[in-house]
Amino acid sequence: MIRICILLSFLLTGILPANAAGPTGKGVELLMVEAAGCVWCARWNKEIGPIYPKTDEGKRAPLRRIDKQDPLPEGIRLARGFFYTPTFVLLVDGQEKGRIEGYPGEDFFWGLLDQLVSSVDKAVSANAD
């Protein structure tokens, strides 16, 4: 637990073009935190996983998967740890900009992702002005 705490110490709609790199060159991605045996992860993988890379969201924020038990990849900064799987974290240049905890089903997932992206877009637009 201490190790996890230490390690843990979307632009998707056109503000940036697909896979545009930000100031650090990392760009935008959607981090999926999953765990072996997670039934909700399996459901997401079945319902969304095959189509996500083909969507506008998937092209603009490619999916990166990590196991909940693994250390965070270098250069990723989260606002807090994760307790639920799956957890989806929108990253911009490796920094968390928002998250979806859990998988509430296909219809709700897309709506929540849209809200997340919209809030990030508004922040980017405000900073650009």
mmCIF file of C-alpha atoms in Angstrom:
data_model
loop_
_atom_site.group_PDB
_atom_site.id
_atom_site.type_symbol
_atom_site.label_atom_id
_atom_site.label_comp_id
_atom_site.label_asym_id
_atom_site.label_seq_id
_atom_site.Cartn_x
_atom_site.Cartn_y
_atom_site.Cartn_z
ATOM 1 C CA MET A 1 0.000 0.000 0.000
ATOM 2 C CA ILE A 2 2.830 2.396 0.830
ATOM 3 C CA ARG A 3 4.457 1.638 -2.520
ATOM 4 C CA ILE A 4 1.213 2.435 -4.302
ATOM 5 C CA CYS A 5 0.774 5.669 -2.335
ATOM 6 C CA ILE A 6 4.289 6.758 -3.221
ATOM 7 C CA LEU A 7 3.778 5.942 -6.897
ATOM 8 C CA LEU A 8 0.512 7.817 -6.992
ATOM 9 C CA SER A 9 2.113 10.845 -4.766
ATOM 10 C CA PHE A 10 -9.697 14.723 -23.698
ATOM 11 C CA LEU A 11 -9.093 17.640 -26.229
ATOM 12 C CA LEU A 12 -10.866 14.664 -27.762
ATOM 13 C CA THR A 13 -13.243 16.895 -29.632
ATOM 14 C CA GLY A 14 -10.875 18.855 -31.767
ATOM 15 C CA ILE A 15 -8.887 21.226 -29.570
ATOM 16 C CA LEU A 16 -5.941 19.034 -30.506
ATOM 17 C CA PRO A 17 -5.830 16.889 -33.635
ATOM 18 C CA ALA A 18 -5.741 13.123 -33.316
ATOM 19 C CA ASN A 19 -2.778 11.974 -31.227
ATOM 20 C CA ALA A 20 -1.406 15.505 -31.030
ATOM 21 C CA ALA A 21 1.565 15.768 -28.774
ATOM 22 C CA GLY A 22 1.490 18.337 -26.040
ATOM 23 C CA PRO A 23 4.404 20.300 -24.623
ATOM 24 C CA THR A 24 6.162 17.213 -23.290
ATOM 25 C CA GLY A 25 5.449 15.165 -26.407
ATOM 26 C CA LYS A 26 3.224 12.634 -24.639
ATOM 27 C CA GLY A 27 -0.117 13.807 -26.010
ATOM 28 C CA VAL A 28 -3.525 12.580 -24.970
ATOM 29 C CA GLU A 29 -4.408 9.055 -23.873
ATOM 30 C CA LEU A 30 -6.992 7.168 -21.901
ATOM 31 C CA LEU A 31 -5.446 5.021 -19.191
ATOM 32 C CA MET A 32 -7.457 1.937 -18.224
ATOM 33 C CA VAL A 33 -6.609 0.486 -14.821
ATOM 34 C CA GLU A 34 -7.814 -3.101 -14.658
ATOM 35 C CA ALA A 35 -7.384 -6.213 -12.545
ATOM 36 C CA ALA A 36 -7.379 -9.917 -13.192
ATOM 37 C CA GLY A 37 -10.784 -11.412 -12.423
ATOM 38 C CA CYS A 38 -12.595 -8.051 -12.645
ATOM 39 C CA VAL A 39 -16.005 -8.833 -14.152
ATOM 40 C CA TRP A 40 -16.633 -5.175 -15.031
ATOM 41 C CA CYS A 41 -13.293 -5.013 -16.855
ATOM 42 C CA ALA A 42 -14.285 -8.115 -18.813
ATOM 43 C CA ARG A 43 -17.636 -6.559 -19.656
ATOM 44 C CA TRP A 44 -15.945 -3.341 -20.869
ATOM 45 C CA ASN A 45 -13.509 -5.430 -22.905
ATOM 46 C CA LYS A 46 -16.431 -7.227 -24.554
ATOM 47 C CA GLU A 47 -18.720 -4.235 -25.135
ATOM 48 C CA ILE A 48 -16.332 -1.337 -25.753
ATOM 49 C CA GLY A 49 -12.832 -2.770 -26.204
ATOM 50 C CA PRO A 50 -13.185 -3.910 -29.835
ATOM 51 C CA ILE A 51 -14.742 -0.638 -31.037
ATOM 52 C CA TYR A 52 -12.879 1.926 -28.919
ATOM 53 C CA PRO A 53 -9.805 2.205 -31.215
ATOM 54 C CA LYS A 54 -12.122 2.750 -34.196
ATOM 55 C CA THR A 55 -13.983 5.666 -32.605
ATOM 56 C CA ASP A 56 -13.001 9.333 -32.739
ATOM 57 C CA GLU A 57 -12.255 9.106 -29.013
ATOM 58 C CA GLY A 58 -10.015 6.095 -29.516
ATOM 59 C CA LYS A 59 -8.096 7.761 -32.304
ATOM 60 C CA ARG A 60 -7.590 10.975 -30.369
ATOM 61 C CA ALA A 61 -6.855 9.335 -27.010
ATOM 62 C CA PRO A 62 -5.452 5.858 -27.547
ATOM 63 C CA LEU A 63 -6.066 3.379 -24.772
ATOM 64 C CA ARG A 64 -3.198 2.391 -22.480
ATOM 65 C CA ARG A 65 -3.852 -0.482 -20.091
ATOM 66 C CA ILE A 66 -2.184 -1.164 -16.780
ATOM 67 C CA ASP A 67 -2.860 -3.695 -14.060
ATOM 68 C CA LYS A 68 -3.935 -2.239 -10.722
ATOM 69 C CA GLN A 69 -1.095 -4.095 -8.974
ATOM 70 C CA ASP A 70 1.645 -2.810 -11.273
ATOM 71 C CA PRO A 71 3.569 0.407 -10.657
ATOM 72 C CA LEU A 72 2.541 3.409 -12.700
ATOM 73 C CA PRO A 73 4.498 3.942 -15.894
ATOM 74 C CA GLU A 74 7.129 6.639 -15.631
ATOM 75 C CA GLY A 75 5.863 10.147 -16.276
ATOM 76 C CA ILE A 76 2.241 9.586 -15.219
ATOM 77 C CA ARG A 77 0.877 11.858 -12.515
ATOM 78 C CA LEU A 78 -2.474 11.011 -10.960
ATOM 79 C CA ALA A 79 -4.626 13.162 -8.698
ATOM 80 C CA ARG A 80 -5.173 10.189 -6.376
ATOM 81 C CA GLY A 81 -4.895 6.424 -6.269
ATOM 82 C CA PHE A 82 -7.457 4.049 -7.660
ATOM 83 C CA PHE A 83 -9.677 1.694 -5.725
ATOM 84 C CA TYR A 84 -12.127 0.485 -8.362
ATOM 85 C CA THR A 85 -11.568 -1.438 -11.532
ATOM 86 C CA PRO A 86 -11.865 -0.524 -14.181
ATOM 87 C CA THR A 87 -10.855 3.086 -13.718
ATOM 88 C CA PHE A 88 -10.390 5.218 -16.823
ATOM 89 C CA VAL A 89 -8.080 8.218 -16.497
ATOM 90 C CA LEU A 90 -7.828 10.864 -19.185
ATOM 91 C CA LEU A 91 -4.196 11.922 -19.417
ATOM 92 C CA VAL A 92 -2.790 14.976 -21.129
ATOM 93 C CA ASP A 93 0.985 14.922 -21.318
ATOM 94 C CA GLY A 94 0.937 12.265 -18.596
ATOM 95 C CA GLN A 95 -1.112 14.319 -16.145
ATOM 96 C CA GLU A 96 -4.583 13.300 -15.011
ATOM 97 C CA LYS A 97 -7.331 15.602 -16.248
ATOM 98 C CA GLY A 98 -10.289 13.498 -15.136
ATOM 99 C CA ARG A 99 -11.491 9.966 -14.551
ATOM 100 C CA ILE A 100 -14.349 7.512 -14.735
ATOM 101 C CA GLU A 101 -14.409 5.031 -11.866
ATOM 102 C CA GLY A 102 -16.052 1.732 -12.672
ATOM 103 C CA TYR A 103 -17.971 0.687 -15.752
ATOM 104 C CA PRO A 104 -21.677 1.548 -15.637
ATOM 105 C CA GLY A 105 -22.528 -0.005 -19.016
ATOM 106 C CA GLU A 106 -22.012 1.018 -22.626
ATOM 107 C CA ASP A 107 -24.569 3.838 -22.811
ATOM 108 C CA PHE A 108 -23.441 5.475 -19.589
ATOM 109 C CA PHE A 109 -19.744 5.037 -20.396
ATOM 110 C CA TRP A 110 -19.956 7.070 -23.605
ATOM 111 C CA GLY A 111 -21.981 9.784 -21.848
ATOM 112 C CA LEU A 112 -19.505 10.004 -18.966
ATOM 113 C CA LEU A 113 -16.571 10.049 -21.371
ATOM 114 C CA ASP A 114 -18.234 12.888 -23.280
ATOM 115 C CA GLN A 115 -18.694 14.883 -20.043
ATOM 116 C CA LEU A 116 -15.069 14.272 -19.099
ATOM 117 C CA VAL A 117 -13.814 15.369 -22.477
ATOM 118 C CA SER A 118 -16.052 18.435 -22.506
ATOM 119 C CA SER A 119 -14.747 19.611 -19.145
ATOM 120 C CA VAL A 120 -11.163 19.197 -20.337
ATOM 121 C CA ASP A 121 -11.933 20.997 -23.598
ATOM 122 C CA LYS A 122 -13.407 23.935 -21.683
ATOM 123 C CA ALA A 123 -10.279 24.193 -19.552
ATOM 124 C CA VAL A 124 -8.043 24.084 -22.621
ATOM 125 C CA SER A 125 -10.152 26.704 -24.391
ATOM 126 C CA ALA A 126 -10.025 28.991 -21.350
ATOM 127 C CA ASN A 127 -6.237 28.679 -21.184
ATOM 128 C CA ALA A 128 -5.876 29.363 -24.906
ATOM 129 C CA ASP A 129 -7.754 32.673 -24.676
#
